[in-house]
Short mmCIF file of C-alpha atoms in Angstrom, two decimals:
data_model
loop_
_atom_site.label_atom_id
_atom_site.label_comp_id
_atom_site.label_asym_id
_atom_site.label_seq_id
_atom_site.Cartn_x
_atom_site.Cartn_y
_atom_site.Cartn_z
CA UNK A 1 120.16 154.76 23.45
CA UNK A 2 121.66 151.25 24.08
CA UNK A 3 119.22 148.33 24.25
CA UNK A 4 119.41 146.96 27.43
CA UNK A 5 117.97 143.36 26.24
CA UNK A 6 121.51 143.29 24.02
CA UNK A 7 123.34 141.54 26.92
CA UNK A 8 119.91 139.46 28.26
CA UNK A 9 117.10 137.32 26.55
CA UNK A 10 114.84 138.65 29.00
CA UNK A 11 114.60 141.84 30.49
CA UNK A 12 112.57 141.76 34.23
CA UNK A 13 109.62 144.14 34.73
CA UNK A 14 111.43 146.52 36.65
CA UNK A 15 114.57 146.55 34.35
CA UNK A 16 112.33 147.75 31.66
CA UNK A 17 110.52 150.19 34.04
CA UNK A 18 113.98 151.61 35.42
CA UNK A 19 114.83 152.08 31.90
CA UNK A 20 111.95 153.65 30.59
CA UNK A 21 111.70 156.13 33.59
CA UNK A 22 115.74 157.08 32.75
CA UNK A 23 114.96 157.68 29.13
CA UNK A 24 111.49 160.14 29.69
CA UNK A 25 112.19 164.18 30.17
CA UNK A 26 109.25 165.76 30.90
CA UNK A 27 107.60 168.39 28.82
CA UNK A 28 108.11 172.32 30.12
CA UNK A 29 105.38 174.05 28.00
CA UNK A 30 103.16 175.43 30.84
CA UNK A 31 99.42 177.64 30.78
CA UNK A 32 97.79 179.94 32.91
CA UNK A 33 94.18 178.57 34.14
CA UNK A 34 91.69 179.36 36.27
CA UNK A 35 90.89 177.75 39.23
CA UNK A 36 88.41 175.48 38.54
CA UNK A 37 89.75 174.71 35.41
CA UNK A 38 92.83 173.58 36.58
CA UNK A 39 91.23 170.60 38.50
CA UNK A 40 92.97 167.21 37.48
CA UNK A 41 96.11 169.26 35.92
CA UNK A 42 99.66 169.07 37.74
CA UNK A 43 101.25 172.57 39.00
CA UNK A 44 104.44 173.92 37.12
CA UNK A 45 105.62 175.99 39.93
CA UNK A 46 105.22 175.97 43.75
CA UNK A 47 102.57 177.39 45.34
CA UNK A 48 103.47 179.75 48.54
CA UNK A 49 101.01 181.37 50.83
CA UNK A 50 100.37 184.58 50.38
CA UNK A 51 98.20 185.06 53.78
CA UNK A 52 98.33 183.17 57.58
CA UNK A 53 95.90 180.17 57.26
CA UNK A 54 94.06 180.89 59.69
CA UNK A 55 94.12 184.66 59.66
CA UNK A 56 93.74 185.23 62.88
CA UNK A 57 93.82 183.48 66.40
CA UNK A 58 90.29 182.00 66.23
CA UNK A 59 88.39 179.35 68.56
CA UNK A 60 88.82 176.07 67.76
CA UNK A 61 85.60 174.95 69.31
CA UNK A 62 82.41 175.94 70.94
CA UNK A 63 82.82 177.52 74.36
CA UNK A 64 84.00 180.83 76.33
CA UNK A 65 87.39 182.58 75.76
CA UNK A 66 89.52 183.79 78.56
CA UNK A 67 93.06 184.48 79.07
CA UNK A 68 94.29 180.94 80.71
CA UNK A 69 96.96 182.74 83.41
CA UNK A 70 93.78 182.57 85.52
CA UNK A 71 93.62 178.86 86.02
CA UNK A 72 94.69 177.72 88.75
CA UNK A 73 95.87 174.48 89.90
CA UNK A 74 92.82 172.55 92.28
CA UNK A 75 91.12 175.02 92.24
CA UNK A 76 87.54 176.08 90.31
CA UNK A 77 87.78 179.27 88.10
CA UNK A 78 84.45 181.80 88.08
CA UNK A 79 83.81 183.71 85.42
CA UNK A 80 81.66 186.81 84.06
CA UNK A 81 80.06 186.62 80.58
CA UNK A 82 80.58 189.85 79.36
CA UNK A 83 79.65 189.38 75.13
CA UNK A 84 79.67 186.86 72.68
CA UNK A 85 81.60 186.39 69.35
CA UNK A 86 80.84 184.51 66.22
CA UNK A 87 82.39 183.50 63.14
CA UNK A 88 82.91 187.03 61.18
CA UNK A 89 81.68 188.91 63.83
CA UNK A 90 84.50 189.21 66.20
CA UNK A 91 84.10 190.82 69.97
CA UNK A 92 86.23 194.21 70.21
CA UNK A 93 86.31 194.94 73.83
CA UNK A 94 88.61 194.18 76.14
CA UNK A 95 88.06 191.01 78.35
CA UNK A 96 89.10 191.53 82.14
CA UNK A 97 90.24 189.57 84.22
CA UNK A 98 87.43 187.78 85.74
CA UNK A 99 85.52 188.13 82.72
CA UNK A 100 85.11 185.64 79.71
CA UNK A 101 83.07 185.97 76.25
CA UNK A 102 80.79 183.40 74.57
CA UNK A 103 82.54 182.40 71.69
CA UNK A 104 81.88 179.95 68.46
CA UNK A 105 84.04 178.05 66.57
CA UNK A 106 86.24 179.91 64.20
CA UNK A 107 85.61 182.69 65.88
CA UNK A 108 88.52 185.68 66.15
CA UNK A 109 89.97 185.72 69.40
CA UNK A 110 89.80 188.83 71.56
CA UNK A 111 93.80 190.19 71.85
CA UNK A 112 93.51 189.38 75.44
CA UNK A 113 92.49 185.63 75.58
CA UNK A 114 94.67 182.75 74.70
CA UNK A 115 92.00 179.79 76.35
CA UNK A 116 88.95 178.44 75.39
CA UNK A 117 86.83 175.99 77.78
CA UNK A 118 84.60 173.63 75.93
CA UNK A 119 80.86 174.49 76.82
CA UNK A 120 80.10 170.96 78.01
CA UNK A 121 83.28 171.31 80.71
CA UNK A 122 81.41 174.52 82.34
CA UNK A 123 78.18 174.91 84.73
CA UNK A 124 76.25 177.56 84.83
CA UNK A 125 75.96 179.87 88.24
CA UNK A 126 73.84 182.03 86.83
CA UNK A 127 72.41 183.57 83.28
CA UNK A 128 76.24 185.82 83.23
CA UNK A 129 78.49 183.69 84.72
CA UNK A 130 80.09 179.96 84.44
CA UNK A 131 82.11 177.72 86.67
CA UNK A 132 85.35 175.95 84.92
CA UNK A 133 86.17 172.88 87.52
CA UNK A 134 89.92 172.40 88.36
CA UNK A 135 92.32 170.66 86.42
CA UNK A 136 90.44 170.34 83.32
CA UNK A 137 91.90 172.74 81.28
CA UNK A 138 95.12 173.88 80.32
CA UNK A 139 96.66 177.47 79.23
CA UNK A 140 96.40 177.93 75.30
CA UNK A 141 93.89 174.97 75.34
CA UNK A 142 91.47 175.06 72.13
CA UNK A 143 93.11 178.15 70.53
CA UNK A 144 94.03 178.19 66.71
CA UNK A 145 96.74 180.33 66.61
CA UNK A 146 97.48 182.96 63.40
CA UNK A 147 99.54 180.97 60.51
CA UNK A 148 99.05 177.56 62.69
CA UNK A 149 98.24 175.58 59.57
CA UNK A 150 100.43 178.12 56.52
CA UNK A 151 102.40 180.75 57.37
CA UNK A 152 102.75 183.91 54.47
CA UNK A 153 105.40 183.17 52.38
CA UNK A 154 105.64 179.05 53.69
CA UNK A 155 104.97 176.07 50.67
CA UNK A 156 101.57 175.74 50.11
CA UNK A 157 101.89 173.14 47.54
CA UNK A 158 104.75 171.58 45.44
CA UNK A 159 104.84 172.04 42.28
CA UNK A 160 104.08 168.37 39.98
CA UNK A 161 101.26 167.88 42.23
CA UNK A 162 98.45 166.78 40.07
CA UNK A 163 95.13 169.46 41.68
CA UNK A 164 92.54 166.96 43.19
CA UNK A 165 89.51 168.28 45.26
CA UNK A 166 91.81 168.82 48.01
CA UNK A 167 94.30 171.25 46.79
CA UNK A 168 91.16 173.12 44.31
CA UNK A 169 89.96 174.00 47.86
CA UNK A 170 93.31 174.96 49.68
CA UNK A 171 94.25 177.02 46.82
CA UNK A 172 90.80 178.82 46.61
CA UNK A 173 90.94 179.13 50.82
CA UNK A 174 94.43 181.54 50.09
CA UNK A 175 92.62 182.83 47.67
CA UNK A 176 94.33 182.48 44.69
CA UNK A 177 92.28 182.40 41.28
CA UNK A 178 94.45 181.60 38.51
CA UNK A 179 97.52 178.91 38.87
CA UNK A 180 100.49 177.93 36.30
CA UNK A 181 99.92 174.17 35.23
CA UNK A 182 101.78 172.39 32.87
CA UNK A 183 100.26 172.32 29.56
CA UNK A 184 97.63 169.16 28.48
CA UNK A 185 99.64 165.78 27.36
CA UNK A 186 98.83 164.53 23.91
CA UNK A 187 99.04 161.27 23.22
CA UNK A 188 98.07 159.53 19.73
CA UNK A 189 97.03 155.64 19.58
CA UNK A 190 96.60 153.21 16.78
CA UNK A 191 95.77 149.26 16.14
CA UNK A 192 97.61 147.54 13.47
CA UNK A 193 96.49 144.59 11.47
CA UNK A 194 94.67 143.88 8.28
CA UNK A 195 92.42 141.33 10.87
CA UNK A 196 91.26 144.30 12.76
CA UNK A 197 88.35 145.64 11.92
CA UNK A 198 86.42 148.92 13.46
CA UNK A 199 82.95 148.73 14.37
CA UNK A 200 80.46 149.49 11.79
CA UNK A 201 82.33 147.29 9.66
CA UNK A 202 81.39 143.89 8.66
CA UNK A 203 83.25 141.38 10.05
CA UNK A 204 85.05 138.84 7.29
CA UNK A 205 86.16 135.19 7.98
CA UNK A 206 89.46 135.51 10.51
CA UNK A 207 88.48 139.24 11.34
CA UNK A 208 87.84 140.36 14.45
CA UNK A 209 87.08 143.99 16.43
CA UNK A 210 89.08 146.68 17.22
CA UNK A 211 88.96 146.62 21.53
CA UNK A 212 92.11 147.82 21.85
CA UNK A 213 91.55 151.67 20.66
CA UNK A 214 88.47 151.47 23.19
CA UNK A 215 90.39 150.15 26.38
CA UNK A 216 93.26 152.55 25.12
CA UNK A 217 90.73 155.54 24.87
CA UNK A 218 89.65 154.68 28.37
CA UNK A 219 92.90 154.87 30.55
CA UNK A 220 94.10 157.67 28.98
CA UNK A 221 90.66 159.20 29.43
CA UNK A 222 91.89 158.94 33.45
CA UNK A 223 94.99 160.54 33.03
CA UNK A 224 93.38 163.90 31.79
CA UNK A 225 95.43 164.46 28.18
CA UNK A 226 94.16 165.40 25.06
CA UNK A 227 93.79 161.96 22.87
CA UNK A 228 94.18 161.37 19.15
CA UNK A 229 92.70 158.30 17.72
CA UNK A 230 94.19 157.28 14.71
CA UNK A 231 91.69 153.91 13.90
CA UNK A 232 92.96 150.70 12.49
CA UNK A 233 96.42 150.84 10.46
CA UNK A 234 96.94 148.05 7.40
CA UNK A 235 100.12 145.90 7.98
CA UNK A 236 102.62 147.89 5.18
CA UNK A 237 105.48 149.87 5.88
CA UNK A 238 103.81 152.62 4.17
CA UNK A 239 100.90 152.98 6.13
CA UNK A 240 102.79 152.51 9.45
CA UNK A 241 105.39 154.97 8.52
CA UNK A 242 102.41 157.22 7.60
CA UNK A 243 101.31 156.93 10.59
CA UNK A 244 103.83 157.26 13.09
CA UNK A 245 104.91 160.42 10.84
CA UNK A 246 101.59 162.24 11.51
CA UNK A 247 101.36 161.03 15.48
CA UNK A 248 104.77 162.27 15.64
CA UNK A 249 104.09 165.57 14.90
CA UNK A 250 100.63 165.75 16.69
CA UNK A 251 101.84 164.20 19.68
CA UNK A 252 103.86 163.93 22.57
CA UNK A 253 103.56 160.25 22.65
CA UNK A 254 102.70 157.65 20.16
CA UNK A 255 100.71 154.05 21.25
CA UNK A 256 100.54 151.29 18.90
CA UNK A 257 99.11 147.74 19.75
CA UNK A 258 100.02 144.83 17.66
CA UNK A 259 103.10 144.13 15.34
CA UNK A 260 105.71 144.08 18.32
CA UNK A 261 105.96 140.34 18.74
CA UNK A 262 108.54 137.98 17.26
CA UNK A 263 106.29 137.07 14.77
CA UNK A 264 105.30 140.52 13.73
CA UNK A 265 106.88 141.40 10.07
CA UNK A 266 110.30 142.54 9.62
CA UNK A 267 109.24 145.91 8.31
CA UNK A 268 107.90 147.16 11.43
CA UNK A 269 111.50 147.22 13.10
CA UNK A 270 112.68 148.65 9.80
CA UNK A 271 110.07 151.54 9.74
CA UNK A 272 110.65 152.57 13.55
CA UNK A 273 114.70 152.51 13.20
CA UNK A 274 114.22 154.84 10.20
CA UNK A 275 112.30 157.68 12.16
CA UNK A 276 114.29 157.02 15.45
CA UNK A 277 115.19 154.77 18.64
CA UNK A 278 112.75 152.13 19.40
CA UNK A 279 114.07 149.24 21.66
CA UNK A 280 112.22 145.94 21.23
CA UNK A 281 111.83 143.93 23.98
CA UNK A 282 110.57 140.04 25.09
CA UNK A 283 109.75 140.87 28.91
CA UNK A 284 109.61 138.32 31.55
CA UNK A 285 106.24 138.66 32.36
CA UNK A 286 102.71 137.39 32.04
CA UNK A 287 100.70 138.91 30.01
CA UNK A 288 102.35 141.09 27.59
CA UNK A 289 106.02 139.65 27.12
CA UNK A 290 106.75 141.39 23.33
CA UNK A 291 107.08 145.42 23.98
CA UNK A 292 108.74 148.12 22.27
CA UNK A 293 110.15 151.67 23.04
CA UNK A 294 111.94 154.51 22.15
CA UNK A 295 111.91 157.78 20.36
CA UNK A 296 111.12 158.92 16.85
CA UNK A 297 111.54 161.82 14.88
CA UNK A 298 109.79 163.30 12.07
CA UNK A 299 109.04 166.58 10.17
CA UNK A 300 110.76 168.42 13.27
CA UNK A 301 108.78 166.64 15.79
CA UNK A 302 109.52 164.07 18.15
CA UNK A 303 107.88 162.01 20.21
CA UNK A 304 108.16 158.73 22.59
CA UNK A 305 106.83 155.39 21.19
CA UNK A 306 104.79 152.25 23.11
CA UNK A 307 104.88 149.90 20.72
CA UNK A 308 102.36 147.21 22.97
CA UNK A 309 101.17 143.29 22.24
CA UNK A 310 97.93 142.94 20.32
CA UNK A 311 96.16 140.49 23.00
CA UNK A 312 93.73 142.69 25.14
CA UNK A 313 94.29 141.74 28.39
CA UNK A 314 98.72 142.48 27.36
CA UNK A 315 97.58 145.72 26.28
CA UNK A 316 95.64 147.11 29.06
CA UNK A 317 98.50 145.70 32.02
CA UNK A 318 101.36 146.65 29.26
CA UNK A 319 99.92 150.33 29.95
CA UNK A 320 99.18 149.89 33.45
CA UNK A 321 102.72 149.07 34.86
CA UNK A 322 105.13 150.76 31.73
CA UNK A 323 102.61 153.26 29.92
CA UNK A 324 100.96 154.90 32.75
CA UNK A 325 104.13 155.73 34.72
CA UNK A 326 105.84 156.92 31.73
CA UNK A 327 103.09 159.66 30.82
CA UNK A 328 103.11 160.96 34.47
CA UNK A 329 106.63 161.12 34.45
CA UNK A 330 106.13 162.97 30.92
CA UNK A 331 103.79 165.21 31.71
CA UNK A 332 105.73 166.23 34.80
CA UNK A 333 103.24 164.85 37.87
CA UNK A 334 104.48 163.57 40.80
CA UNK A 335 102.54 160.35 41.34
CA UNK A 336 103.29 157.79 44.00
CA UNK A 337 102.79 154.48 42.51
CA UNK A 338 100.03 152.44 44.00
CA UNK A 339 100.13 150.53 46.90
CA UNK A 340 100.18 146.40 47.16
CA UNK A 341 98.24 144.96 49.00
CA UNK A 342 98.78 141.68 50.97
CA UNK A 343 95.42 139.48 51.11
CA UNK A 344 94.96 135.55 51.30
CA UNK A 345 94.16 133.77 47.94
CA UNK A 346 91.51 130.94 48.37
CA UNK A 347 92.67 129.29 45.22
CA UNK A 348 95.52 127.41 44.37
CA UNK A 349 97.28 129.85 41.82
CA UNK A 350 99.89 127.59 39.27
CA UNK A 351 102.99 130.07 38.67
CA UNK A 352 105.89 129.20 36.95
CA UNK A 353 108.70 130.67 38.84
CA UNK A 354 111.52 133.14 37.20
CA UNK A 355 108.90 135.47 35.58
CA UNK A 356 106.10 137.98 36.60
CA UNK A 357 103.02 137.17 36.43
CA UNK A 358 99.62 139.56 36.14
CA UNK A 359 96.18 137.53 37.09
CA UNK A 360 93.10 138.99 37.28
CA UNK A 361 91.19 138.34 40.90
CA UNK A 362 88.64 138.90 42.54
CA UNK A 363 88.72 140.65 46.31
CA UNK A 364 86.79 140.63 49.26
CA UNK A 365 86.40 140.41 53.27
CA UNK A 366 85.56 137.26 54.76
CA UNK A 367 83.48 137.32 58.11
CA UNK A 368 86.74 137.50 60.20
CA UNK A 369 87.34 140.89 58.16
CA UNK A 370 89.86 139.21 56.37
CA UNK A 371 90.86 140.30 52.82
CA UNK A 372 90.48 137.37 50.27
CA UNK A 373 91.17 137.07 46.50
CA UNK A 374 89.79 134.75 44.28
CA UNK A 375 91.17 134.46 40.61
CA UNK A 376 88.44 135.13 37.87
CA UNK A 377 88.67 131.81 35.81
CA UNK A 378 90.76 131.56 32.42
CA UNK A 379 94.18 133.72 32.49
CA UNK A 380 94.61 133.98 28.90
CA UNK A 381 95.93 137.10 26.87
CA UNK A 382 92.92 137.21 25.11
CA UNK A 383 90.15 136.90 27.64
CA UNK A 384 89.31 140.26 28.19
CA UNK A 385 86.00 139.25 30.03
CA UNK A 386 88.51 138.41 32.91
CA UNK A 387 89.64 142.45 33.48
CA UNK A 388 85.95 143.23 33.52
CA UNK A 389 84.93 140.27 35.72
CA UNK A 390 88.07 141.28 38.26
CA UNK A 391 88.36 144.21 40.45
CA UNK A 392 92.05 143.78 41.71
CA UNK A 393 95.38 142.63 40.15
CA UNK A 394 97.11 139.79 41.61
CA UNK A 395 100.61 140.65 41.21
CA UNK A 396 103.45 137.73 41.44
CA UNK A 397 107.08 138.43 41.53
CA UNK A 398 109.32 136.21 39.61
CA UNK A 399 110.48 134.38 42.50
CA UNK A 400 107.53 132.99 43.36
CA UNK A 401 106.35 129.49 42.37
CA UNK A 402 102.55 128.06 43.11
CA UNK A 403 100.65 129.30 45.56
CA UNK A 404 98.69 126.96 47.83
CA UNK A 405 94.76 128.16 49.06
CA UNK A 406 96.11 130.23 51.95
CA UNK A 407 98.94 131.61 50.83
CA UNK A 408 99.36 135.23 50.85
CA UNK A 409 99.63 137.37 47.51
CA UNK A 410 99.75 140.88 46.62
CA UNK A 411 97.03 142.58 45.51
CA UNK A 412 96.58 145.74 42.91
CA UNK A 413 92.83 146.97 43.75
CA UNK A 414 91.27 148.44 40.67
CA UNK A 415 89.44 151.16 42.04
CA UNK A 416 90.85 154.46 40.57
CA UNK A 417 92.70 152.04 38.26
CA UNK A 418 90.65 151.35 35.68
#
């Protein structure tokens, strides 16, 4: 594993995305679940129908069913109303020429009608009969035909798709009970420093508490994995090879924030080369420029390392744009990254160009229906307050310099974020 920063200073964000996404293979241990308790797990195989979705030809609406070779060009089409058919309780005789049924939506279509008129196109001649007016209706009109939406044997669903409410209920509509997911992600996470202190504990002169293991515990939280909080690790080698030893062999992947910096001591390069292949990086962004990676091995085990800044705010878009791919891509799911959104910022936003830069904001519609940022005060590293004041993430590219009230900017919406 060459270090791509060997030949740069800096790496750019999506150098040290492209290389973390080249450098995770994801895990192929797979279970057998249930159907509702696969919800929020990602499918190991594909998923084929095993039936015609629908079943049947079926109405697609309220109306009368007739076979449509009776329509006729300019001309107004009489009909008898010879039954009725509902959902489940289809009409078994034959429909005649002439002749048309009462039929609901979802309904199974009798074998000899292919049409069906809405009920609010017809007029009623009598209590038996309707009138369909010319031209208002076509041949095949309003008829859901057998395997329309999933043919037996056709790709249901791919396999990495992560099960949402959607595909619960498209699986459970073919009426399959049990599916093959890939097995839960685990995924251990520690703060170093002797400054860090847990709460319950009093806090000393210089100390401060542990938020990182709670902001930590709360985006992994989203991604559905099993989590293993290892507390608040003292700055020695012994303890932080201790450490990483046991996450190794619990885990899949291993998060540490603090002790990646340039300032961070020497040891903590010394104990991750022993156990493996971690890459430290200076990243030209804004929060969260210190970052390491790799891979570390221990007691048989391995596992992939984030080594993340200690600041808050670092830590939280650290896992956001590196960590969170990374653990999809891990775990196997097929995830399309989020969309940017353009919006006008009414602030003047100072940006020094050549680097990345993260700033909290927040978004809204202005009475033209416009979308409009705002940023949330103080940008610092350490002002957490700012993440829980913002609901979006504006996102500048290194190229760009200030930005001038007006100006567009791209916007990261939290919502299903964090």
């Amino acid at each position: 594993m060459t270090d791509p920063q060997s030949d740069s200073q800096f790496l750019s964000v999506a150098q040290a995305q492209t290389w973390i996404q080249e450098h995770i293979a994801a895990i192929t241990d797979t279970e057998e679940l249930d159907l509702k308790s696969a919800l929020g797990r990602v499918l190991a195989i594909d998923i084929l129908s095993p039936i015609d979705v629908p079943a049947h030809h079926n109405s697609a609406m309220d109306g009368y069913a007739f076979h449509g070779a009776q329509l006729i060009a300019n001309h107004d089409l009489n009909l008898e109303i010879v039954g009725e058919a509902y959902a489940g309780h289809p009409y078994t005789k034959p429909v005649l020429p002439g002749s048309c049924i009462r039929i609901m939506t979802g309904a199974v279509m009798p074998r000899s009608c292919d049409t069906v008129v809405p009920q609010e196109l017809t007029t009623r001649l009598k209590d038996t009969a309707i009138a369909i007016p010319a031209n208002k209706l076509r041949q095949g009109d309003n008829c859901r035909l057998r395997g329309e939406d999933l043919a037996l044997g056709k790709l249901a669903i791919a396999k990495a798709k992560r099960i949402g409410p959607a595909e619960l209920g498209l699986l459970a509509s073919l009426g399959i009970a049990r599916v093959t997911v890939q097995r839960r992600l685990k995924v251990a996470y520690f703060s170093t420093g002797d400054e860090i202190r847990s709460l319950g504990q009093t806090l000393d002169a210089g100390c401060i508490y542990d938020s990182n293991r709670y902001t930590v515990y709360g985006m992994l939280s989203r991604l559905d994995c099993d989590i293993v909080d290892m507390g608040v690790i003292e700055d020695s080698p012994e303890a932080l090879e201790q450490a990483l030893r046991t996450a190794c062999v619990q885990a899949d992947a291993i998060i540490t924030s603090g002790g990646v910096s340039v300032g961070a001591a020497d040891y903590t390069r010394q104990v991750m080369a022993q156990l493996g292949q971690v890459a430290f990086w200076t990243i030209n962004m804004r929060p969260g420029r210190p970052m390491a990676f790799g891979k570390i091995h221990a007691d048989g085990s391995s596992a992939y390392l984030f080594g993340l800044p200690g600041n808050p705010v670092a830590v939280m878009v650290t896992f956001y744009f590196f960590v969170q791919q990374a653990l999809q891509q891990l775990i196997g799911a097929d995830e399309k990254p989020a969309l940017l959104i353009p919006a006008i910022s009414r602030d003047v936003i100072r940006k020094r160009q050549g680097r990345t830069e993260y700033q909290r904001g927040i978004a809204s519609r202005n009475l033209q229906g416009q979308l409009e940022v705002v940023v949330t005060g103080s940008q610092g590293s350490g002002v957490l307050r700012s993440m829980s004041e913002a609901n979006c993430m504006i996102i500048l590219d290194d190229e760009q310099g200030n930005i001038e009230a007006g100006g567009i900017v791209n916007i990261l919406l939290f919502e299903g974020l964090c």
